[in-house]
Coordinates of C-alpha atoms in Angstrom, one line a residue:
M367 CA 0.0 0.0 0.0
P368 CA 1.3 3.6 -0.7
S369 CA 2.7 5.5 2.2
A370 CA 0.5 8.1 3.7
N371 CA 3.4 10.5 3.7
L372 CA 4.0 10.3 -0.1
P373 CA 1.6 12.1 -2.5
A374 CA 0.3 10.1 -5.4
I375 CA 1.4 11.0 -8.9
M376 CA -1.7 12.2 -10.8
P377 CA -2.3 12.0 -14.6
G378 CA -0.7 14.9 -16.4
Q379 CA 1.7 15.5 -13.5
A380 CA 5.5 15.5 -14.3
I381 CA 7.2 12.3 -13.2
D382 CA 10.7 12.4 -11.8
F383 CA 12.1 8.9 -12.7
G384 CA 15.1 9.5 -10.5
H385 CA 12.9 9.5 -7.4
L386 CA 10.5 6.7 -8.2
S387 CA 10.6 3.8 -5.7
D388 CA 8.5 0.8 -4.7
E389 CA 6.6 3.1 -2.4
T390 CA 5.8 5.8 -5.0
A391 CA 2.0 5.7 -5.6
I392 CA 0.7 6.4 -9.1
C393 CA -2.9 7.3 -9.6
L394 CA -4.9 5.1 -12.1
S395 CA -8.6 5.1 -13.1
G396 CA -11.0 2.4 -14.1
A397 CA -14.6 1.3 -13.7
G398 CA -15.6 4.8 -12.6
R399 CA -13.1 5.2 -9.7
E400 CA -9.5 6.1 -9.0
Y401 CA -6.8 3.8 -7.8
R402 CA -3.5 4.6 -6.2
M403 CA -1.0 1.8 -6.8
T404 CA 2.7 1.3 -6.0
A405 CA 5.3 -1.1 -7.4
R406 CA 4.7 -3.2 -4.2
D407 CA 1.1 -3.6 -5.2
V408 CA 2.0 -4.7 -8.7
I409 CA 4.4 -7.3 -7.3
K410 CA 1.8 -8.5 -4.8
W411 CA -1.3 -8.7 -7.1
V412 CA -0.1 -8.6 -10.7
A413 CA 3.4 -10.0 -11.2
P414 CA 4.9 -11.5 -8.1
A415 CA 8.3 -12.2 -9.8
A416 CA 8.7 -8.8 -11.3
P417 CA 11.6 -6.5 -10.2
V418 CA 10.7 -3.1 -8.8
S419 CA 12.0 -1.2 -11.9
E420 CA 9.6 -3.2 -14.2
A421 CA 6.7 -2.8 -11.8
V422 CA 7.2 1.0 -11.8
K423 CA 7.5 1.0 -15.6
L424 CA 4.2 -0.9 -15.8
L425 CA 2.5 1.8 -13.6
V426 CA 3.9 4.7 -15.7
V427 CA 2.7 3.1 -19.0
A428 CA -0.7 2.1 -17.5
Q429 CA -1.3 5.7 -16.4
N430 CA -0.2 7.0 -19.8
V431 CA -2.6 4.8 -21.8
N432 CA -5.3 4.9 -19.0
L433 CA -5.5 1.2 -18.4
N434 CA -5.7 -0.6 -15.0
P435 CA -3.5 -3.6 -14.1
M436 CA -6.0 -4.7 -11.4
L437 CA -8.7 -5.0 -14.0
K438 CA -6.4 -7.1 -16.2
E439 CA -6.4 -4.4 -18.9
I440 CA -2.6 -4.2 -19.0
E441 CA -0.2 -6.8 -17.6
L442 CA 3.5 -7.6 -17.1
L443 CA 5.0 -10.8 -18.5
E444 CA 8.5 -12.4 -18.3
I445 CA 9.8 -14.4 -21.3
K446 CA 13.4 -15.7 -21.1
G447 CA 14.4 -13.1 -18.6
T448 CA 12.9 -10.1 -20.4
W449 CA 9.8 -8.4 -19.2
H450 CA 7.1 -7.3 -21.6
I451 CA 4.1 -5.0 -21.1
Y452 CA 1.1 -6.3 -23.0
V453 CA -2.7 -5.7 -23.2
R454 CA -5.6 -7.7 -24.6
K455 CA -7.4 -6.9 -27.8
Q456 CA -10.3 -5.1 -26.0
G457 CA -7.7 -3.1 -24.1
L458 CA -6.1 -1.9 -27.3
I459 CA -9.5 -0.9 -28.7
K460 CA -10.2 0.9 -25.5
V461 CA -7.0 2.9 -25.9
A462 CA -7.7 3.7 -29.6
Q463 CA -11.2 4.9 -28.8
R464 CA -9.7 7.6 -26.6
F465 CA -8.1 9.2 -29.7
P466 CA -10.4 11.5 -31.6
E467 CA -8.8 10.5 -34.9
Y468 CA -9.7 6.8 -34.5
D469 CA -12.2 5.9 -37.3
G470 CA -12.7 2.1 -36.9
H471 CA -10.9 -1.0 -38.1
E472 CA -11.3 -4.1 -40.2
T473 CA -9.7 -7.5 -39.4
G474 CA -9.6 -11.0 -40.9
V475 CA -7.4 -13.9 -41.9
V476 CA -5.2 -14.8 -44.9
V477 CA -6.2 -18.1 -46.6
Q478 CA -5.0 -20.0 -49.6
I479 CA -6.7 -22.8 -51.6
K480 CA -5.3 -26.2 -50.6
D481 CA -3.8 -27.1 -54.0
L482 CA -1.7 -23.9 -53.9
S483 CA -2.8 -23.0 -57.5
Q484 CA -3.8 -19.5 -56.4
P485 CA -2.0 -16.9 -54.3
P486 CA -3.3 -16.2 -50.7
I487 CA -6.2 -13.9 -50.3
D488 CA -7.6 -11.7 -47.4
I489 CA -11.1 -12.6 -46.1
A490 CA -13.0 -10.9 -43.3
G491 CA -13.5 -12.6 -40.0
A492 CA -11.6 -15.4 -38.2
I493 CA -13.0 -18.5 -40.0
T494 CA -11.0 -20.7 -42.4
P495 CA -13.4 -21.8 -45.3
R496 CA -13.5 -25.5 -46.2
G497 CA -10.9 -26.3 -48.8
F498 CA -8.5 -23.5 -47.8
L499 CA -5.4 -23.3 -45.6
L500 CA -4.9 -20.7 -42.9
Q501 CA -1.8 -18.7 -43.8
G502 CA -1.9 -15.6 -41.7
G503 CA -3.9 -12.6 -40.4
W504 CA -4.6 -9.1 -41.6
A505 CA -5.9 -5.8 -40.2
K506 CA -6.7 -2.3 -41.3
V507 CA -7.0 0.6 -38.9
Y508 CA -8.6 3.8 -40.1
R509 CA -7.5 7.2 -38.8
K510 CA -9.3 10.5 -39.6
G511 CA -7.2 12.8 -41.8
W512 CA -5.2 9.9 -43.4
S513 CA -6.0 9.0 -47.0
R514 CA -5.3 5.3 -46.5
P515 CA -5.7 2.9 -43.6
V516 CA -2.7 1.3 -41.8
Y517 CA -2.6 -2.2 -43.2
K518 CA -0.7 -5.1 -41.6
R519 CA -0.4 -8.7 -42.7
C520 CA 1.2 -11.4 -40.4
A521 CA 2.3 -14.9 -41.3
L522 CA 0.9 -17.7 -39.1
Q523 CA 4.2 -19.6 -39.0
N524 CA 5.9 -16.7 -37.2
Y525 CA 3.6 -16.9 -34.2
A526 CA 1.8 -20.2 -34.1
K527 CA 2.5 -22.8 -31.4
D528 CA 1.7 -26.5 -31.5
K529 CA 0.0 -26.2 -28.1
G530 CA -2.6 -24.3 -26.1
I531 CA -4.9 -21.7 -27.6
W532 CA -3.0 -21.6 -30.9
V533 CA -4.1 -25.1 -31.6
D534 CA -7.7 -24.5 -30.4
N535 CA -8.3 -21.3 -32.4
P536 CA -5.3 -20.2 -34.5
A537 CA -7.5 -18.0 -36.8
V538 CA -8.6 -15.8 -33.9
M539 CA -5.0 -15.6 -32.5
I540 CA -3.3 -14.6 -35.7
E541 CA -6.1 -12.1 -36.5
K542 CA -5.4 -10.4 -33.1
V543 CA -1.7 -10.2 -33.9
A544 CA -2.3 -8.3 -37.1
F545 CA -4.8 -6.0 -35.4
A546 CA -2.4 -5.1 -32.5
Q547 CA 0.4 -4.3 -34.9
A548 CA -1.8 -2.1 -37.1
L549 CA -3.2 -0.3 -34.1
R550 CA 0.2 0.3 -32.6
E551 CA 1.4 1.8 -35.8
S552 CA -1.6 4.1 -36.1
F553 CA -1.5 5.6 -32.6
P554 CA 1.2 6.5 -30.0
I555 CA 0.3 3.7 -27.5
G556 CA 3.9 2.8 -26.8
E557 CA 5.6 -0.6 -26.6
V558 CA 2.6 -2.5 -25.4
Y559 CA 1.6 -5.8 -26.9
D560 CA -1.5 -8.1 -27.2
E561 CA -0.8 -11.4 -25.5
S562 CA -1.2 -13.2 -28.9
E563 CA 1.8 -11.3 -30.3
L564 CA 4.2 -13.1 -27.8
P565 CA 4.8 -16.6 -29.2
G566 CA 5.5 -18.0 -25.7
V567 CA 2.2 -16.9 -24.1
E568 CA -0.4 -19.6 -23.5
R569 CA -3.4 -18.3 -21.6
E570 CA -1.4 -15.9 -19.4
I571 CA 1.3 -18.5 -18.6
A572 CA 4.9 -17.7 -19.5
L573 CA 6.5 -20.4 -21.5
S574 CA 9.8 -20.6 -23.2
I575 CA 9.9 -19.4 -26.8
E576 CA 10.5 -22.0 -29.5
D577 CA 10.9 -21.6 -33.2
A578 CA 7.5 -21.6 -34.9
S579 CA 6.8 -25.0 -36.4
T580 CA 6.2 -25.2 -40.2
N581 CA 4.1 -28.4 -39.4
H582 CA 1.4 -26.5 -37.6
P583 CA -1.8 -28.5 -37.1
A584 CA -3.9 -25.8 -38.6
N585 CA -2.8 -26.7 -42.1
R586 CA 0.4 -28.8 -42.0
N587 CA 1.9 -26.5 -44.6
P588 CA 4.5 -23.7 -44.4
V589 CA 3.6 -20.2 -45.5
P590 CA 4.5 -20.1 -49.2
S591 CA 6.7 -17.6 -50.9
F592 CA 3.7 -15.6 -52.2
F593 CA 4.2 -13.5 -49.1
Q594 CA 7.5 -12.3 -50.5
M595 CA 7.2 -9.9 -53.4
A596 CA 9.3 -11.0 -56.4
P597 CA 11.7 -8.4 -57.9
A598 CA 10.5 -6.5 -60.9
P599 CA 12.4 -7.1 -64.2
L600 CA 15.0 -4.5 -65.2
L601 CA 14.1 -2.4 -68.2
P602 CA 16.8 -1.8 -70.9
V603 CA 18.6 1.5 -70.9
V604 CA 18.2 3.5 -74.2
Q605 CA 20.6 6.4 -74.7
A606 CA 18.9 9.6 -75.9
P607 CA 20.2 11.7 -78.8
I608 CA 22.9 14.2 -77.9
V609 CA 21.9 17.9 -78.6
P610 CA 24.8 20.3 -79.2
E611 CA 25.3 23.0 -76.7
Y612 CA 24.0 26.5 -77.3
T613 CA 26.6 29.2 -78.0
P614 CA 25.8 33.0 -77.9
P615 CA 25.6 34.7 -81.3
T616 CA 28.3 37.1 -82.4
A617 CA 27.8 40.5 -84.0
T618 CA 27.8 38.9 -87.5
E619 CA 25.5 36.0 -86.6
P620 CA 21.8 36.1 -86.4
A621 CA 20.2 36.5 -83.0
V622 CA 18.6 33.1 -83.2
P623 CA 21.2 30.4 -83.9
V624 CA 20.4 27.6 -86.3
L625 CA 21.2 24.3 -84.7
P626 CA 22.5 21.5 -86.9
E627 CA 20.4 18.5 -87.4
P628 CA 21.3 15.8 -84.7
E629 CA 22.9 12.6 -86.0
A630 CA 20.4 9.9 -86.6
I631 CA 20.7 7.2 -84.0
D632 CA 19.2 3.8 -84.8
V633 CA 17.7 2.6 -81.6
E634 CA 15.4 -0.3 -81.8
A635 CA 12.5 -0.2 -79.3
A636 CA 13.1 -2.8 -76.7
E637 CA 10.3 -5.2 -76.2
V638 CA 9.9 -6.1 -72.6
E639 CA 7.8 -9.2 -71.9
P640 CA 5.4 -9.0 -69.0
Y641 CA 6.8 -10.4 -65.8
K642 CA 5.5 -13.8 -64.8
Q643 CA 6.1 -15.0 -61.3
P644 CA 8.0 -18.4 -61.2
C645 CA 6.4 -21.4 -59.5
T646 CA 7.3 -22.3 -55.9
E647 CA 8.6 -25.5 -54.3
E648 CA 5.0 -26.2 -53.2
H649 CA 3.9 -26.2 -56.8
R650 CA 6.7 -28.5 -57.9
A651 CA 6.1 -30.9 -55.1
K652 CA 2.4 -31.1 -56.0
L653 CA 3.2 -31.6 -59.6
A654 CA 5.6 -34.5 -58.8
E655 CA 2.9 -36.1 -56.6
L656 CA 0.2 -35.9 -59.3
V657 CA 2.5 -37.1 -62.1
A658 CA 3.3 -40.2 -60.1
K659 CA -0.3 -40.9 -59.4
V660 CA -1.2 -40.5 -63.1
G661 CA 1.6 -42.9 -64.0
M662 CA 3.3 -40.7 -66.5
N663 CA 7.0 -41.7 -67.1
E664 CA 9.8 -39.2 -67.2
A665 CA 10.3 -39.1 -71.0
T666 CA 6.6 -38.4 -71.6
Y667 CA 6.6 -35.7 -68.8
N668 CA 9.6 -33.9 -70.3
K669 CA 8.4 -34.1 -73.9
V670 CA 4.6 -33.6 -73.6
V671 CA 4.4 -31.4 -70.5
L672 CA 7.6 -29.4 -70.3
E673 CA 8.7 -28.9 -73.9
K674 CA 5.1 -28.0 -74.9
R675 CA 5.4 -25.0 -72.5
G676 CA 8.9 -24.0 -73.7
V677 CA 10.8 -25.1 -70.6
Q678 CA 13.3 -27.8 -69.8
S679 CA 12.6 -28.3 -66.2
A680 CA 9.8 -27.8 -63.6
E681 CA 11.8 -25.0 -62.0
Q682 CA 11.3 -22.9 -65.2
L683 CA 7.5 -23.1 -65.0
T684 CA 5.6 -20.0 -64.1
C685 CA 3.0 -19.9 -61.3
E686 CA 0.2 -19.7 -63.9
Q687 CA 1.6 -22.7 -65.8
A688 CA 2.1 -24.8 -62.7
G689 CA -1.4 -24.0 -61.5
E690 CA -2.9 -25.1 -64.9
L691 CA -1.0 -28.4 -64.8
I692 CA -2.1 -29.1 -61.3
R693 CA -5.7 -28.6 -62.2
N694 CA -5.4 -30.7 -65.4
L695 CA -3.7 -33.6 -63.6
G696 CA -6.3 -33.4 -60.8
E697 CA -9.1 -33.7 -63.4
I698 CA -7.3 -36.7 -64.9
L699 CA -7.3 -38.5 -61.6
E700 CA -11.0 -37.8 -61.0
K701 CA -12.1 -38.8 -64.5
K702 CA -9.6 -41.7 -64.9
K703 CA -8.9 -40.7 -68.5
G704 CA -5.8 -40.2 -70.6
P705 CA -3.8 -36.9 -70.2
P706 CA -5.3 -34.1 -72.4
F707 CA -2.0 -32.5 -73.3

């Protein structure tokens, strides 16, 4: 409890960090009343293992964003010896709603058709449709006066765990990650995090951080390279004709000089083919699987499939070509007919 001899630090009052201690009371508000909390109160009721310095930091941040640790709106969590301040999704919304510029938000998940023949797409909500793989989450936060919303897209494999709530409801969790990141970039809410952003958090229990598994039960597939933008092709450089420099006229020359005709330069217009994204390892693995099921030998595959498309190996296929082949081979297996190549 705060000492009766020490006044509490009120909102808007200057804070002297050099004189903060475990007995310094900081005034917080919540549920229609005011609270005066010290670092000792935080250690007793919120984070028993936290050092005094981190408990004081939590109180300062809580007062700044007007959230109350006793109401579980903002909490202190230790992961591998490092302490993090984080809030829940509703706490982040509560903070954003205090800014007059806040103009709403949209959230959802990133999904991809299971045969990988199409790139991932954003859909609203936290539900993975039948026949699709969950690949990530997305969020848009709108701010008045800004022409475009803040847009964030997060890959599932960077946060998902093979245990706890990430297994029970991965779509909801990855949607919250994207929303928290977009909201934090839109408004000055400081270094506070939603609990779903910390990979080692499972229902408020601090666990050791492990590398995100690419064999996540949500889909058993890693996030494809569609999330990485391919480099654009380089355009050829064409040298422009050289125009002679202008020289001032002399007394015997006309006021307007007559420039000589520039030398003709034969420059052929460079034709740039539209860029086509190459296929991925997932495409090639799916093709190999379907070719084996159809029973096509290597010679036929090279001559009928690859040479017909002007390539010598599957690595040279484009994303569009690979998707077409996957669909054709799938139809062959379903109809049990010969290959229509």
